[in-house]
Amino acid sequence: QVQLVESGGGLVQAGGSLRLSCAASGRIFSINTMGWYRQAPGKQRELVATVTSSSSTSYADSVKGRFTISRDNAKNTVYLQMNSLKPEDTAVYYCNAGLRYYGGGTYYSYWGQGTQVTVSS
């Protein structure tokens, strides 16, 4: 059984910072791209940032210069450092990873349960 567990969400004032973590556990053989998505009330889930196994990163235009994604391959963990937070960043943040487990022949997409981030004005 493979699972992703997120932590680090919460309530913060505009201009503040939060750091999200997402740890993958289980019989993991390898992890490809990891990323963060978010979904605000009444809106579709959108991509926030991704990081490949070689640590190449990409960001949504709305978070460039404010958010930083990173990963620790030894811990199967991805992080999202969020600075200069705005009320429009309020959403449920989901972790995603392309995982191959032992005995599996391909990569599957896994999602975390989501963590709420609320930015007050």
C-alpha positions as YAML, in Angstrom:
chain: A
units: angstrom
residues:
- id: 1
  name: GLN
  ca: [0.00, 0.00, 0.00]
- id: 2
  name: VAL
  ca: [1.41, 3.37, -1.03]
- id: 3
  name: GLN
  ca: [0.16, 6.59, 0.46]
- id: 4
  name: LEU
  ca: [0.97, 10.29, 0.48]
- id: 5
  name: VAL
  ca: [0.52, 12.22, 3.71]
- id: 6
  name: GLU
  ca: [0.53, 16.02, 3.71]
- id: 7
  name: SER
  ca: [1.13, 18.38, 6.58]
- id: 8
  name: GLY
  ca: [1.80, 22.05, 7.24]
- id: 9
  name: GLY
  ca: [-1.42, 23.76, 6.24]
- id: 10
  name: GLY
  ca: [-3.14, 26.32, 8.40]
- id: 11
  name: LEU
  ca: [-4.32, 29.88, 8.80]
- id: 12
  name: VAL
  ca: [-1.94, 32.76, 8.08]
- id: 13
  name: GLN
  ca: [-2.25, 36.47, 7.47]
- id: 14
  name: ALA
  ca: [-1.57, 37.97, 4.08]
- id: 15
  name: GLY
  ca: [2.15, 38.42, 3.57]
- id: 16
  name: GLY
  ca: [2.96, 35.49, 5.80]
- id: 17
  name: SER
  ca: [4.58, 32.14, 5.04]
- id: 18
  name: LEU
  ca: [3.76, 28.46, 5.32]
- id: 19
  name: ARG
  ca: [5.67, 25.31, 4.46]
- id: 20
  name: LEU
  ca: [3.83, 22.23, 3.24]
- id: 21
  name: SER
  ca: [5.29, 18.75, 3.38]
- id: 22
  name: CYS
  ca: [4.20, 15.54, 1.69]
- id: 23
  name: ALA
  ca: [5.76, 12.21, 2.54]
- id: 24
  name: ALA
  ca: [5.28, 9.10, 0.44]
- id: 25
  name: SER
  ca: [5.34, 5.76, 2.24]
- id: 26
  name: GLY
  ca: [4.95, 2.11, 1.38]
- id: 27
  name: ARG
  ca: [6.78, -0.33, -0.87]
- id: 28
  name: ILE
  ca: [8.12, 2.34, -3.19]
- id: 29
  name: PHE
  ca: [10.58, 1.41, -5.90]
- id: 30
  name: SER
  ca: [10.99, 4.86, -7.39]
- id: 31
  name: ILE
  ca: [9.28, 8.23, -7.67]
- id: 32
  name: ASN
  ca: [9.10, 10.27, -10.84]
- id: 33
  name: THR
  ca: [7.65, 13.77, -10.82]
- id: 34
  name: MET
  ca: [6.14, 15.16, -7.63]
- id: 35
  name: GLY
  ca: [3.92, 18.18, -7.47]
- id: 36
  name: TRP
  ca: [1.44, 20.35, -5.65]
- id: 37
  name: TYR
  ca: [-2.03, 21.25, -6.84]
- id: 38
  name: ARG
  ca: [-4.72, 23.35, -5.23]
- id: 39
  name: GLN
  ca: [-8.46, 23.70, -5.38]
- id: 40
  name: ALA
  ca: [-10.35, 26.73, -4.16]
- id: 41
  name: PRO
  ca: [-14.09, 26.59, -3.43]
- id: 42
  name: GLY
  ca: [-16.10, 26.56, -6.65]
- id: 43
  name: LYS
  ca: [-13.00, 26.28, -8.82]
- id: 44
  name: GLN
  ca: [-11.22, 23.49, -10.63]
- id: 45
  name: ARG
  ca: [-8.07, 21.94, -9.27]
- id: 46
  name: GLU
  ca: [-5.02, 23.69, -10.68]
- id: 47
  name: LEU
  ca: [-1.33, 22.95, -10.88]
- id: 48
  name: VAL
  ca: [0.86, 24.95, -8.51]
- id: 49
  name: ALA
  ca: [4.35, 23.52, -8.97]
- id: 50
  name: THR
  ca: [6.20, 20.36, -9.96]
- id: 51
  name: VAL
  ca: [9.66, 18.93, -9.41]
- id: 52
  name: THR
  ca: [11.19, 16.05, -11.35]
- id: 53
  name: SER
  ca: [13.41, 13.30, -9.98]
- id: 54
  name: SER
  ca: [16.41, 15.37, -11.12]
- id: 55
  name: SER
  ca: [15.01, 18.44, -9.31]
- id: 56
  name: SER
  ca: [13.91, 20.42, -12.35]
- id: 57
  name: THR
  ca: [11.08, 22.66, -11.29]
- id: 58
  name: SER
  ca: [8.13, 24.44, -12.87]
- id: 59
  name: TYR
  ca: [5.58, 26.86, -11.44]
- id: 60
  name: ALA
  ca: [2.21, 28.37, -12.21]
- id: 61
  name: ASP
  ca: [2.58, 32.01, -13.18]
- id: 62
  name: SER
  ca: [0.49, 33.03, -10.18]
- id: 63
  name: VAL
  ca: [3.05, 31.70, -7.68]
- id: 64
  name: LYS
  ca: [6.35, 32.35, -9.44]
- id: 65
  name: GLY
  ca: [8.76, 34.23, -7.23]
- id: 66
  name: ARG
  ca: [6.71, 33.48, -4.09]
- id: 67
  name: PHE
  ca: [6.59, 29.67, -3.85]
- id: 68
  name: THR
  ca: [9.48, 27.21, -3.94]
- id: 69
  name: ILE
  ca: [9.10, 23.47, -4.48]
- id: 70
  name: SER
  ca: [11.81, 21.04, -3.43]
- id: 71
  name: ARG
  ca: [12.20, 17.35, -2.66]
- id: 72
  name: ASP
  ca: [14.27, 15.04, -0.53]
- id: 73
  name: ASN
  ca: [14.65, 11.81, -2.45]
- id: 74
  name: ALA
  ca: [16.11, 9.97, 0.55]
- id: 75
  name: LYS
  ca: [12.91, 10.71, 2.50]
- id: 76
  name: ASN
  ca: [10.47, 10.40, -0.43]
- id: 77
  name: THR
  ca: [9.23, 13.84, 0.55]
- id: 78
  name: VAL
  ca: [8.26, 16.95, -1.38]
- id: 79
  name: TYR
  ca: [7.99, 20.41, 0.12]
- id: 80
  name: LEU
  ca: [6.29, 23.65, -0.85]
- id: 81
  name: GLN
  ca: [7.62, 26.81, 0.74]
- id: 82
  name: MET
  ca: [5.01, 29.53, 0.35]
- id: 83
  name: ASN
  ca: [6.02, 33.13, 0.99]
- id: 84
  name: SER
  ca: [4.21, 36.45, 0.53]
- id: 85
  name: LEU
  ca: [0.89, 34.64, 0.74]
- id: 86
  name: LYS
  ca: [-2.21, 36.32, -0.64]
- id: 87
  name: PRO
  ca: [-5.90, 35.73, 0.13]
- id: 88
  name: GLU
  ca: [-6.28, 34.27, -3.37]
- id: 89
  name: ASP
  ca: [-3.88, 31.49, -2.37]
- id: 90
  name: THR
  ca: [-6.59, 30.14, -0.07]
- id: 91
  name: ALA
  ca: [-7.39, 26.58, -1.15]
- id: 92
  name: VAL
  ca: [-7.01, 22.93, -0.32]
- id: 93
  name: TYR
  ca: [-3.52, 21.91, -1.41]
- id: 94
  name: TYR
  ca: [-2.96, 18.41, -2.74]
- id: 95
  name: CYS
  ca: [0.27, 16.53, -3.19]
- id: 96
  name: ASN
  ca: [0.72, 14.33, -6.27]
- id: 97
  name: ALA
  ca: [3.43, 11.87, -7.21]
- id: 98
  name: GLY
  ca: [4.17, 9.43, -9.98]
- id: 99
  name: LEU
  ca: [5.15, 6.27, -8.10]
- id: 100
  name: ARG
  ca: [6.36, 2.84, -9.06]
- id: 101
  name: TYR
  ca: [6.04, 0.26, -6.31]
- id: 102
  name: TYR
  ca: [7.99, -2.96, -5.90]
- id: 103
  name: GLY
  ca: [6.56, -5.56, -8.21]
- id: 104
  name: GLY
  ca: [4.87, -2.96, -10.35]
- id: 105
  name: GLY
  ca: [5.81, -2.46, -13.98]
- id: 106
  name: THR
  ca: [4.81, 1.14, -14.47]
- id: 107
  name: TYR
  ca: [4.26, 4.43, -12.72]
- id: 108
  name: TYR
  ca: [0.92, 5.31, -11.19]
- id: 109
  name: SER
  ca: [-0.36, 8.69, -10.07]
- id: 110
  name: TYR
  ca: [-1.06, 9.01, -6.36]
- id: 111
  name: TRP
  ca: [-2.73, 11.83, -4.46]
- id: 112
  name: GLY
  ca: [-2.60, 12.97, -0.89]
- id: 113
  name: GLN
  ca: [-5.71, 13.72, 1.14]
- id: 114
  name: GLY
  ca: [-5.26, 17.49, 0.95]
- id: 115
  name: THR
  ca: [-4.39, 20.16, 3.48]
- id: 116
  name: GLN
  ca: [-6.25, 23.44, 3.95]
- id: 117
  name: VAL
  ca: [-4.40, 26.72, 3.52]
- id: 118
  name: THR
  ca: [-6.31, 29.85, 4.50]
- id: 119
  name: VAL
  ca: [-4.86, 33.33, 4.00]
- id: 120
  name: SER
  ca: [-6.69, 36.15, 5.75]
- id: 121
  name: SER
  ca: [-6.59, 39.73, 4.50]
...
